Coordinates of C-alpha atoms in Angstrom, one line a residue:
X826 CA -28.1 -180.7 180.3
X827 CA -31.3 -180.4 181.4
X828 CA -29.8 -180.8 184.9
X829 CA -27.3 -177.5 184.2
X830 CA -30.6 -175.4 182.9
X831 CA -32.8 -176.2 186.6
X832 CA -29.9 -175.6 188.3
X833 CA -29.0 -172.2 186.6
X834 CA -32.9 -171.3 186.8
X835 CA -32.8 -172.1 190.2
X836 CA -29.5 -169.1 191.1
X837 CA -31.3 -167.0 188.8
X838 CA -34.4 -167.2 191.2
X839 CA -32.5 -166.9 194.1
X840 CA -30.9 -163.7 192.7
X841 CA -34.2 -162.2 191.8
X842 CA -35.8 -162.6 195.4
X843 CA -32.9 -161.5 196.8
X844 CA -31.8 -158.3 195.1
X845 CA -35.7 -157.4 194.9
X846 CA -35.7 -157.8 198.7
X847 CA -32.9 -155.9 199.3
X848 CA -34.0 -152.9 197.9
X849 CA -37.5 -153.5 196.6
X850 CA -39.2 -150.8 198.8
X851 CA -36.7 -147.9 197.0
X852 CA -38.0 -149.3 193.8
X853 CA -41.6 -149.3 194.7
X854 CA -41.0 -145.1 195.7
X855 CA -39.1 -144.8 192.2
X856 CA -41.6 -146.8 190.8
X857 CA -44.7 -145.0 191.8
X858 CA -43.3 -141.7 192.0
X859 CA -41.7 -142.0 187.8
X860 CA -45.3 -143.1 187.0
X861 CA -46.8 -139.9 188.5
X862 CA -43.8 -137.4 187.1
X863 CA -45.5 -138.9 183.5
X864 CA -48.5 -136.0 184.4
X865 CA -45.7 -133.6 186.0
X866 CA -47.1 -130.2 183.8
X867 CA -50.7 -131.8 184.4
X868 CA -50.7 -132.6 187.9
X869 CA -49.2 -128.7 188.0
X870 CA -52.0 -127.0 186.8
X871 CA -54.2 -128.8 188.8
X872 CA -52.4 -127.6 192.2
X873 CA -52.1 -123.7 191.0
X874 CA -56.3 -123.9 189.9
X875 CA -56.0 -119.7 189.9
X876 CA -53.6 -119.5 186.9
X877 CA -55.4 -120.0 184.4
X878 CA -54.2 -117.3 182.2
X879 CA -52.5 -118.1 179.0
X880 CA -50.1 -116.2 176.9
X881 CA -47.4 -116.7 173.8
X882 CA -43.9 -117.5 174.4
X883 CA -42.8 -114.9 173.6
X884 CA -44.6 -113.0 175.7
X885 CA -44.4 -115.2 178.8
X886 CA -41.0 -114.7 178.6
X887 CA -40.7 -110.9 178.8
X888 CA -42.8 -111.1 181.4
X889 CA -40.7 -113.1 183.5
X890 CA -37.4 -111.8 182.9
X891 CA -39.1 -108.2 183.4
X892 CA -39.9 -109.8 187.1
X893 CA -36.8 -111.8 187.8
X894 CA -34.9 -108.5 187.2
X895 CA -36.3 -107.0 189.5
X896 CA -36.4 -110.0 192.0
X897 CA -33.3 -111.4 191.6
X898 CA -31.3 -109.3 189.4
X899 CA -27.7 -110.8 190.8
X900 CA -28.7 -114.6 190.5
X901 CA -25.9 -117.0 188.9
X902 CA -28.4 -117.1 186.2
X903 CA -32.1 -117.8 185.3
X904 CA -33.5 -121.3 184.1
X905 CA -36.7 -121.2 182.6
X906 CA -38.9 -123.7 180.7
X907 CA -41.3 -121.9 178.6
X908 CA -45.6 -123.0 178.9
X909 CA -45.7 -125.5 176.3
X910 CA -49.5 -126.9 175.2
X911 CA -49.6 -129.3 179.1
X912 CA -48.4 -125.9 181.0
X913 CA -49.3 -122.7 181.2
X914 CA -46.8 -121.1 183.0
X915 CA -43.5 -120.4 183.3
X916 CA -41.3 -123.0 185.3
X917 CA -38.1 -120.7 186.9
X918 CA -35.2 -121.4 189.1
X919 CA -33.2 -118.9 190.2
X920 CA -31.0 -117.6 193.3
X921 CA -32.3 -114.7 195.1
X922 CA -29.7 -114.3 197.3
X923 CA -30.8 -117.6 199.6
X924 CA -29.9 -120.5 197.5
X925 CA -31.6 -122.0 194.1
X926 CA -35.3 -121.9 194.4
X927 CA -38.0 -123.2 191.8
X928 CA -41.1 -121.0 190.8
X929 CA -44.1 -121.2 188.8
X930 CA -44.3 -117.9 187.1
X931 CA -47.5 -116.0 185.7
X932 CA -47.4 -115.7 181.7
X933 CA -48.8 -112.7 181.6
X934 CA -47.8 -110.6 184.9
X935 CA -44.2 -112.6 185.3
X936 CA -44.8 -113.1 189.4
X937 CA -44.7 -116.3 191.4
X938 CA -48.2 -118.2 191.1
X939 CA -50.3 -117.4 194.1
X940 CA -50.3 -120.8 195.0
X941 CA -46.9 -121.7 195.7
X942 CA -46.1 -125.5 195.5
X943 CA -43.8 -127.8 193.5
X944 CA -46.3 -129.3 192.1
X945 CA -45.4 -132.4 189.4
X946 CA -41.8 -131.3 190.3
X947 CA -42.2 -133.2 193.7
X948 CA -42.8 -136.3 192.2
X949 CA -39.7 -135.9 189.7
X950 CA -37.0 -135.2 191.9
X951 CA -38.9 -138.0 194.3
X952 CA -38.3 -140.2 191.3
X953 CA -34.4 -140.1 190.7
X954 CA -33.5 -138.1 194.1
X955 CA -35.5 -139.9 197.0
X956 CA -35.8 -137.0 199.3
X957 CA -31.8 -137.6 200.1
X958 CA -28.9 -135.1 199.1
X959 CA -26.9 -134.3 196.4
X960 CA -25.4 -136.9 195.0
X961 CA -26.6 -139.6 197.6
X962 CA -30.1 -139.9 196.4
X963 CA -29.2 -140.4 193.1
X964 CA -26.3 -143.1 193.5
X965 CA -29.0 -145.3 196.1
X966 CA -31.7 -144.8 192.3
X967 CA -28.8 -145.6 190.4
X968 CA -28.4 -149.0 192.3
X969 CA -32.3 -149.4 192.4
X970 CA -32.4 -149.1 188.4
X971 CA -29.2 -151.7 188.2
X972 CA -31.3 -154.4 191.0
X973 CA -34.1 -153.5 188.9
X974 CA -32.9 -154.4 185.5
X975 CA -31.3 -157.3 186.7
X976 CA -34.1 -159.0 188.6
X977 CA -35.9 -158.4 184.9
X978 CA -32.9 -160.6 183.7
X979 CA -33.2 -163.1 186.4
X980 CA -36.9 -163.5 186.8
X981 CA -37.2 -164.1 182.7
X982 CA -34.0 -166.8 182.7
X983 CA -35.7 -168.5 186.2
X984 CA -39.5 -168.5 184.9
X985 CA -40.0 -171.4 182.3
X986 CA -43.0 -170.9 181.4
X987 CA -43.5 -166.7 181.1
X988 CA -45.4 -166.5 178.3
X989 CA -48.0 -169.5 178.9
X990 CA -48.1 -168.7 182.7
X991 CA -49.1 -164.7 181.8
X992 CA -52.6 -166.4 180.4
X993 CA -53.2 -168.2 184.1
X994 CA -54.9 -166.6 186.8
X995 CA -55.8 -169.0 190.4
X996 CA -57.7 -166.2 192.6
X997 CA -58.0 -167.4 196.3
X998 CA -55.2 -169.9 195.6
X999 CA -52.4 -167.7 198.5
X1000 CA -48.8 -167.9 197.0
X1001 CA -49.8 -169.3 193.3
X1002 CA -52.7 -166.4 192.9
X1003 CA -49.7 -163.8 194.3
X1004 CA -46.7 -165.8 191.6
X1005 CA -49.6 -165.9 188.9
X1006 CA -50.2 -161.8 189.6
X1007 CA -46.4 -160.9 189.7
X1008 CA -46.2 -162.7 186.4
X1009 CA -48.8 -161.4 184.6
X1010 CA -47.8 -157.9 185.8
X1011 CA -44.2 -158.3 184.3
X1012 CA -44.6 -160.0 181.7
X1013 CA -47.5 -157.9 180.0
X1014 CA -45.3 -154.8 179.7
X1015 CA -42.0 -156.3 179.4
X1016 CA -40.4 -154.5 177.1
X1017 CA -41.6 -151.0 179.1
X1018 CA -40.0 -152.3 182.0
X1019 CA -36.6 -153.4 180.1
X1020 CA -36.4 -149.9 178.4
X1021 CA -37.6 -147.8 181.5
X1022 CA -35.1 -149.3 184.0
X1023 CA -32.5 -149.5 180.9
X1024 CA -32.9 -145.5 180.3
X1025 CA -33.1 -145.1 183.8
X1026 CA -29.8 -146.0 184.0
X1027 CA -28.1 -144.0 181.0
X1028 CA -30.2 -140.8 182.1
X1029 CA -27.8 -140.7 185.3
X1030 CA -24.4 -142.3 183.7
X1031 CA -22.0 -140.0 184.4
X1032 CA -23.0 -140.1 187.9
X1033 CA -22.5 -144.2 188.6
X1034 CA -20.5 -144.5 185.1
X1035 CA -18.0 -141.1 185.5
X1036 CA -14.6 -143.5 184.5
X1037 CA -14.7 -142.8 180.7
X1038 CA -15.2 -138.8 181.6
X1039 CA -12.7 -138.6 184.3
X1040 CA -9.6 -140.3 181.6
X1041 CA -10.8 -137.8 179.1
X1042 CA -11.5 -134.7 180.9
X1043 CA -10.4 -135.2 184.0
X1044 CA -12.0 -132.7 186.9
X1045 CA -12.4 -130.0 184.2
X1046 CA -16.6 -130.3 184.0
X1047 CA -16.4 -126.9 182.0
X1048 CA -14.7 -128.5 179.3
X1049 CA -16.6 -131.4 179.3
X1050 CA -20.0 -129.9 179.3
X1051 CA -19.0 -127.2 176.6
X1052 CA -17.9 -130.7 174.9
X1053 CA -21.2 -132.2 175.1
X1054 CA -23.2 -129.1 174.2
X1055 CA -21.0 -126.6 172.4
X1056 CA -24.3 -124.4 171.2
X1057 CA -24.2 -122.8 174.9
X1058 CA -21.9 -120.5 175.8
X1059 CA -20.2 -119.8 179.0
X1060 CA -18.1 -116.9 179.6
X1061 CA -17.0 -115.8 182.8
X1062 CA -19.0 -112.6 184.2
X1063 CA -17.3 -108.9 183.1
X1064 CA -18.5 -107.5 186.7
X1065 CA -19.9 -104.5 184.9
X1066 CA -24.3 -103.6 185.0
X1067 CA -25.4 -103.5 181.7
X1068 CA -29.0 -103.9 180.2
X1069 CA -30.3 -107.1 179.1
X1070 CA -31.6 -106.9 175.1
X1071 CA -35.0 -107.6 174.5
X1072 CA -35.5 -111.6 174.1
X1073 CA -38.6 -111.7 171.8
X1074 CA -36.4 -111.0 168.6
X1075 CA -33.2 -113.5 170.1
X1076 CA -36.6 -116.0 170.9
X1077 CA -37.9 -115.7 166.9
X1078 CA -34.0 -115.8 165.7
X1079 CA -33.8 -118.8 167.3
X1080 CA -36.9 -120.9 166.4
X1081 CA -36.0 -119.7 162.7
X1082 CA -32.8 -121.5 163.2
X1083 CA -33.5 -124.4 164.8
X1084 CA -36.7 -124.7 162.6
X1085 CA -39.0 -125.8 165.8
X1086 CA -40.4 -123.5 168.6
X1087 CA -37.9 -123.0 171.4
X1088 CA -38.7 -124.8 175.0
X1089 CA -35.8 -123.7 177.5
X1090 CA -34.0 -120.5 177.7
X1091 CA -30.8 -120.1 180.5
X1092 CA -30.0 -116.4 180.9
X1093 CA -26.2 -116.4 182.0
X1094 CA -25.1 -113.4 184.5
X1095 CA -28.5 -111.1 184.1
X1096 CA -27.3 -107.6 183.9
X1097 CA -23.6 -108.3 183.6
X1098 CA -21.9 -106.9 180.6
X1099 CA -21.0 -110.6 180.0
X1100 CA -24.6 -111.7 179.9
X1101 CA -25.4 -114.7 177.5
X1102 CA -28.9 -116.4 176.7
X1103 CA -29.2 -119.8 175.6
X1104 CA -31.7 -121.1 173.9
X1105 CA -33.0 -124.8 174.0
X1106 CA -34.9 -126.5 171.0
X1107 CA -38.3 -127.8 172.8
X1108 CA -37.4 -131.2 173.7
X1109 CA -41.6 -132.0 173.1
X1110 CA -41.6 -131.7 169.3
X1111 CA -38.9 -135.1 169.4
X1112 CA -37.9 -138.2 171.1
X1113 CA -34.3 -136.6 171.6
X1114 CA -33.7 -134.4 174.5
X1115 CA -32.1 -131.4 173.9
X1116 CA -31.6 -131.6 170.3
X1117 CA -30.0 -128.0 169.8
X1118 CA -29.2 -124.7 171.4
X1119 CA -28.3 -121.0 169.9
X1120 CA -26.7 -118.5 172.1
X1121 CA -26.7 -114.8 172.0
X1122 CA -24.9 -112.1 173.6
X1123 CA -27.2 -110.7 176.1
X1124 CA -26.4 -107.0 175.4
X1125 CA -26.5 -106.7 171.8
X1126 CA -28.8 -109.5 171.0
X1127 CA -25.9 -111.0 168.6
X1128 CA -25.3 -115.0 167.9
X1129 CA -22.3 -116.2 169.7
X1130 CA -23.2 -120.2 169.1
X1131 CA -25.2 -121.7 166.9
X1132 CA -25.6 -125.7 167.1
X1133 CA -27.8 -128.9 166.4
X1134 CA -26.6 -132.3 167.9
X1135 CA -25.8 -134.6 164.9
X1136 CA -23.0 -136.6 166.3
X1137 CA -24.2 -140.1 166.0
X1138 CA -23.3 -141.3 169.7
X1139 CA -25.1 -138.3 171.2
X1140 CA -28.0 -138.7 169.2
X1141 CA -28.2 -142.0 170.2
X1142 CA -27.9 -140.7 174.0
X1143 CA -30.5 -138.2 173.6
X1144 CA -33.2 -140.8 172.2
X1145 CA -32.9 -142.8 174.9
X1146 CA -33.2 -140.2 177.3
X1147 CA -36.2 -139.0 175.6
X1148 CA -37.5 -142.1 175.8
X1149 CA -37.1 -142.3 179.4
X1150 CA -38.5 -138.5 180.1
X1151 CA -41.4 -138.7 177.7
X1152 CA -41.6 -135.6 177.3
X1153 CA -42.6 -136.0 173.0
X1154 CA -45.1 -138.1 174.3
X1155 CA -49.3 -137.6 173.0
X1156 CA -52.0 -138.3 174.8
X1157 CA -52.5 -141.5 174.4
X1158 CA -48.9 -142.3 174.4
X1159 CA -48.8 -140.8 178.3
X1160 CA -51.5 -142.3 179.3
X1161 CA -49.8 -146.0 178.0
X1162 CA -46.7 -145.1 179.9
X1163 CA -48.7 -144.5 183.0
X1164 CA -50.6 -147.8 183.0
X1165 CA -47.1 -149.6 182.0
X1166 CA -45.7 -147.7 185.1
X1167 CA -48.5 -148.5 187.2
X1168 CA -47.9 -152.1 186.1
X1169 CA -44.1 -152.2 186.8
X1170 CA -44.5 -150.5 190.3
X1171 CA -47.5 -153.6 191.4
X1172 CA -45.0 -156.1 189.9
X1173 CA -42.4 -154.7 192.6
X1174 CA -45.2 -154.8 195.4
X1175 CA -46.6 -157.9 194.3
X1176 CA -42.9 -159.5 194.6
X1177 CA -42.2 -158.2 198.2
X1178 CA -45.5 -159.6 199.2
X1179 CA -44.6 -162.8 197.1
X1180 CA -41.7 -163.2 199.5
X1181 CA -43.8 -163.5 202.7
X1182 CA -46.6 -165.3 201.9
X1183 CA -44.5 -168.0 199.9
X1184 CA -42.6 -168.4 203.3
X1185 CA -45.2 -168.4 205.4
X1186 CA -46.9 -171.2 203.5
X1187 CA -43.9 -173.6 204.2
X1188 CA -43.5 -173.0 207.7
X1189 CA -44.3 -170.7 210.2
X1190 CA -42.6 -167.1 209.4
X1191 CA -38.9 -166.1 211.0
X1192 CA -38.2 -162.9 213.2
X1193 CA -36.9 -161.2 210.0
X1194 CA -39.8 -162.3 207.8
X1195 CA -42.6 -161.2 210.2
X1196 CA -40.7 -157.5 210.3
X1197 CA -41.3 -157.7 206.2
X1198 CA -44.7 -158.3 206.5
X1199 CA -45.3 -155.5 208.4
X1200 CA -43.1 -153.2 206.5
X1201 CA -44.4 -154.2 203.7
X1202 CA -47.8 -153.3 204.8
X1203 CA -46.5 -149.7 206.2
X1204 CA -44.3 -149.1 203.0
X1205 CA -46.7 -150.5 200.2
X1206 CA -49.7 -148.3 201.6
X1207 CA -47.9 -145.5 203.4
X1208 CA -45.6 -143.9 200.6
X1209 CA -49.4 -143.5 198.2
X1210 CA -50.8 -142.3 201.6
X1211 CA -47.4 -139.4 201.4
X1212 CA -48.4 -138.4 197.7
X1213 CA -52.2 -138.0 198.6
X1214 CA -51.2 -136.2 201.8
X1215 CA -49.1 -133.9 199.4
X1216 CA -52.5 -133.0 197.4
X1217 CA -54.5 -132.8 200.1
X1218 CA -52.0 -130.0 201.7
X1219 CA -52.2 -128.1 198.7
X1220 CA -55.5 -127.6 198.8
X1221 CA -55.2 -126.8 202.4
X1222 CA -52.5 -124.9 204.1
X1223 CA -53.3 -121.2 203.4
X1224 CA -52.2 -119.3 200.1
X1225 CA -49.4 -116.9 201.4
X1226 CA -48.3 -119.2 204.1
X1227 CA -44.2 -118.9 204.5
X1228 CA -42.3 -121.8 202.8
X1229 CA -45.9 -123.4 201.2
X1230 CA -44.0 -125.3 199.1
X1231 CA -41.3 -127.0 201.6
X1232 CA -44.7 -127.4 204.1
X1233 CA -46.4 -129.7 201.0
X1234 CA -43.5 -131.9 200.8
X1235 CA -43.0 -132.2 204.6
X1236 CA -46.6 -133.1 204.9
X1237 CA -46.0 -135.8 202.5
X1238 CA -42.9 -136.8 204.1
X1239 CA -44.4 -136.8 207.5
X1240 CA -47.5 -138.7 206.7
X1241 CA -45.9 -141.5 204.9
X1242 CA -43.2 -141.7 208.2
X1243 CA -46.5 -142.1 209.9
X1244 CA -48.2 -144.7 208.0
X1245 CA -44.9 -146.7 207.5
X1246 CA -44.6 -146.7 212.0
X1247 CA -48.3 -147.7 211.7
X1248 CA -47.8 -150.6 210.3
X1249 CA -44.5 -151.2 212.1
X1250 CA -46.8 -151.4 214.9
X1251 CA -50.0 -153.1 214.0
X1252 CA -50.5 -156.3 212.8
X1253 CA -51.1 -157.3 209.4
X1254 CA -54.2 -158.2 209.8
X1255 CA -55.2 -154.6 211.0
X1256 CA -52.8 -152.5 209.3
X1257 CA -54.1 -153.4 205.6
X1258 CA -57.4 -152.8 206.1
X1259 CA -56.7 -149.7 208.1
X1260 CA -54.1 -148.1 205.7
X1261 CA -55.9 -149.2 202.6
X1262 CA -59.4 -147.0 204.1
X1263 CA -57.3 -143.8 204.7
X1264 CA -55.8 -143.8 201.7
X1265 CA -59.3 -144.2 200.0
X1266 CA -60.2 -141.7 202.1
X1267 CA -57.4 -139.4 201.1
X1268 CA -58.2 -139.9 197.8
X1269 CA -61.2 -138.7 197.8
X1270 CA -61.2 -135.9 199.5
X1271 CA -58.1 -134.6 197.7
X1272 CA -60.3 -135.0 194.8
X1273 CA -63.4 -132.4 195.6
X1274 CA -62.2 -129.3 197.0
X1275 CA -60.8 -126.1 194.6
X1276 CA -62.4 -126.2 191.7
X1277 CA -62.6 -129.9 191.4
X1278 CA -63.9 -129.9 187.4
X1279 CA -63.1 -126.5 186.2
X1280 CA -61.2 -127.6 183.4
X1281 CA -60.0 -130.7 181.7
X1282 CA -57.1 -130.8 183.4
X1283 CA -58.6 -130.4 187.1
X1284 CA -61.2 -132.6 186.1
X1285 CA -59.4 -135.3 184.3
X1286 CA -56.9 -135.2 187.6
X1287 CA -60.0 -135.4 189.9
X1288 CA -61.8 -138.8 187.9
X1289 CA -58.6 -140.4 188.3
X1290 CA -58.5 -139.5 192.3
X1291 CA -61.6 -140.8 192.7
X1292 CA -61.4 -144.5 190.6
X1293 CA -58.4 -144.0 192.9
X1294 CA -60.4 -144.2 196.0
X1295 CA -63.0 -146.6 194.6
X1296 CA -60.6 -149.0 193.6
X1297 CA -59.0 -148.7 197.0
X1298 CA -61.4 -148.6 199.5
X1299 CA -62.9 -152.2 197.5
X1300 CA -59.3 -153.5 198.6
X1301 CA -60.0 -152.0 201.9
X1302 CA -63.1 -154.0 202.3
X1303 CA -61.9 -157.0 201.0
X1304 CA -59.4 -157.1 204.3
X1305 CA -61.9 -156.2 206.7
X1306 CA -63.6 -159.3 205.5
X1307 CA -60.7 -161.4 205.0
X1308 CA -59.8 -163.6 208.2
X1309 CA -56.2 -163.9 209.3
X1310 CA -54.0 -166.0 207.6
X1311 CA -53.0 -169.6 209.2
X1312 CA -49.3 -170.4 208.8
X1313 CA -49.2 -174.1 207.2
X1314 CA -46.6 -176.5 207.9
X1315 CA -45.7 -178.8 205.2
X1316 CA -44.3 -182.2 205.8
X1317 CA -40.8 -181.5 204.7
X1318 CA -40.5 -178.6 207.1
X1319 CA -41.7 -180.5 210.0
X1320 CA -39.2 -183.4 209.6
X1321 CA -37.1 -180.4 209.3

């Protein structure tokens, strides 16, 4: 028996190096960026530092209805997230004439922000997109979540000793002081890292799970979304102008319905005689997303749908993407998911590390396994080098520059490219060090300029910069110091 248990522990640890091999760099940039996108309103308000002005909901969203009709008064429709306590303004997507685009509208004068950027957005659709197009970024996160949960499996079935092992630490011990960090760093948050990845994978089910949608509704998504949310209405536009009704009276209509403030509003055909606005209960008062929705007609203000999800399935769907978005989440609460985040994306940089230095102690490294070591190096410093290069060009590139926002997310593109040929190039040795000080570097100057410690939020994002770059450029210096590893060659691999 005790044969058939080493022997399963020992596929279930070749099936946890493997898949995490495979694609544990697209996990480290999920990873990282989901533990950013937990600050997404925060890390917002810190990149617009001139809109600071603060108004009701129902004022904020005159305002920018009153601007969108007049700058994109034939868009599909508007999307807009109302400012909430973490966010002051109000988030809008919308088609002028060119193709969706996402703003950050003023609360009280309704136009863009002066400081165009995408701000926390960035990091979300970085998260479950990658930077890759509809629907391809999202299958290659889909697989990520399904290696991910399943190296969770494998490395708890293949480690005997999780929970003792999580109290032992052997610094300056090579491969056991890199196993004994991987362990602690997965084993600590455990159950974050089974429910994030878990989540992660219902949040985008109809995408790499369509089968059970396809045999009941076939290619009719209409149906199937008016299914799944039948308190928003969707009627085809009349093709003639009318006058959208005021929306502070539908706004208080509908948070006396639902019986909680209101936190999304979808306007339907603005200035059609068709128009329809839909009203979302705000998904930060409860775990579940999207709880309930009211729609009125947009002419006459009247209720056309009036809904709250109590079907037990959907609930159950809802809580666990809640969970996943945590967007119900305190203070505290956020600040736990961040450091279990943090912990889950070290774990996955830890373990691709793991997998060169525990080869490179048996015998001297392969072709393949010396182009992971250097990947590694480019990769595990080079994509935080790309989000720090995204701050940095906020504060930088000009106000009313053309296409600000796409510029931000090139120059984080760009300069993670850069970093990841770097270390391509350069040997380990060289490359650490050198990566690790830019980023430091980055860090901390991304941290001081603009109004560095106006407010809480600019200053609580600032701190956090800067323990950033301390805690970076120590690891920095530690490589300087550190001389280059010797390959060892055990006994068995020189009979070998």
């Amino acid at each position: 028996m005790s044969v058939v248990r080493e022997g399963a522990r020992q596929a279930m640890a070749w099936l946890h190096g493997w898949t995490g091999l495979l694609l544990g760099w697209v996990l480290f940039v999920m990873c990282l960026a989901g533990t950013l996108s937990v600050f997404k309103p925060e890390i917002g308000r810190w990149m617009r530092p001139e809109t600071t002005a603060v108004a009701d909901r129902a004022a904020a969203l005159a305002a920018a209805t009153g601007w969108l009709s007049k700058a994109a008064p034939k868009s599909f429709g508007w999307y807009l997230t109302l400012p909430g306590d973490r966010m002051n303004t109000v988030e809008a997507t919308y088609d002028p004439g060119t193709g969706f685009v996402y703003r950050a509208l003023d609360p009280v004068t309704g136009a863009p922000a002066p400081r165009e950027t995408l701000g926390g957005e960035f990091f979300y659709r970085l998260h479950f997109e990658l930077e890759l197009p509809y629907p391809w970024g999202r299958l290659l996160a889909s697989l990520a979540a399904m290696v991910l949960l399943l190296g969770l499996i494998t490395g708890i079935i293949a480690h005997r000793r999780i929970f003792k092992d999580f109290f032992t630490f052997r610094p300056a011990k090579g491969q056991r002081s890199w196993l004994d960090g991987h362990n602690a760093l997965g084993v600590l948050a455990l159950p974050f890292h089974v429910m994030i990845s878990f989540t992660g994978l219902l949040a985008l089910a109809t995408l790499n799970m369509p089968w059970a949608l396809s045999a009941n509704y076939g290619q009719d998504m209409a149906a199937m979304f008016q299914a799944f949310q039948p308190g928003q209405v969707d009627r085809p536009a009349a093709g003639k102008p009318a006058q959208l009704a005021p929306l502070a009276p539908m706004l208080r209509e509908a948070e006396r319905r639902l019986g909680h403030p209101v936190g999304r509003v979808t306007v339907a055909h603005p200035g059609d005689a068709a128009a329809t606005v839909t009203m979302f209960r705000d998904d930060a008062r409860q775990i579940a997303y999207a709880a309930g929705a009211i729609s009125f007609d947009g002419v006459t203000g009247r209720v056309l749908a009036d809904f709250t999800e109590n079907r037990p399935a959907l609930q159950t769907y809802g809580v666990a993407y809640g969970l996943h978005l945590a967007r119900f989440a305190p203070l505290a609460t956020r600040w736990l998911y961040f450091l279990c985040g943090a912990m889950l994306t070290l774990a996955v940089a830890s373990g691709m590390v793991l997998w060169v230095v525990k080869r490179r102690e048996r015998a001297p490294l392969s072709r393949g396994n010396r182009i992971i070591e250097r990947l590694n190096a480019g990769v595990l410093a080079g994509v935080p080098i790309g989000c720090v290069a995204f701050l940095l060009a906020n504060r930088l590139l000009p106000l009313g520059m053309a296409g600000r926002a796409e510029a931000e997310g090139s120059a984080a593109l760009w300069s993670a490219g850069a970093a990841v040929l770097l270390g391509a190039m350069l040997a380990p040795k060289r490359s650490w060090p050198l990566l690790l000080s830019l980023l430091a570097l980055g860090c901390a100057a991304a941290a001081l300029p603009g109004g560095a410690f106006a407010d809480s939020v600019q200053t609580g994002m600032s701190l956090t910069l800067l323990a950033t770059a301390a805690a970076t450029a120590w690891l920095a210096w530690r490589q300087w110091r550190r001389p280059a590893p010797a390959p060892r060659r055990r006994a068995r691999a020189q009979l070998a």
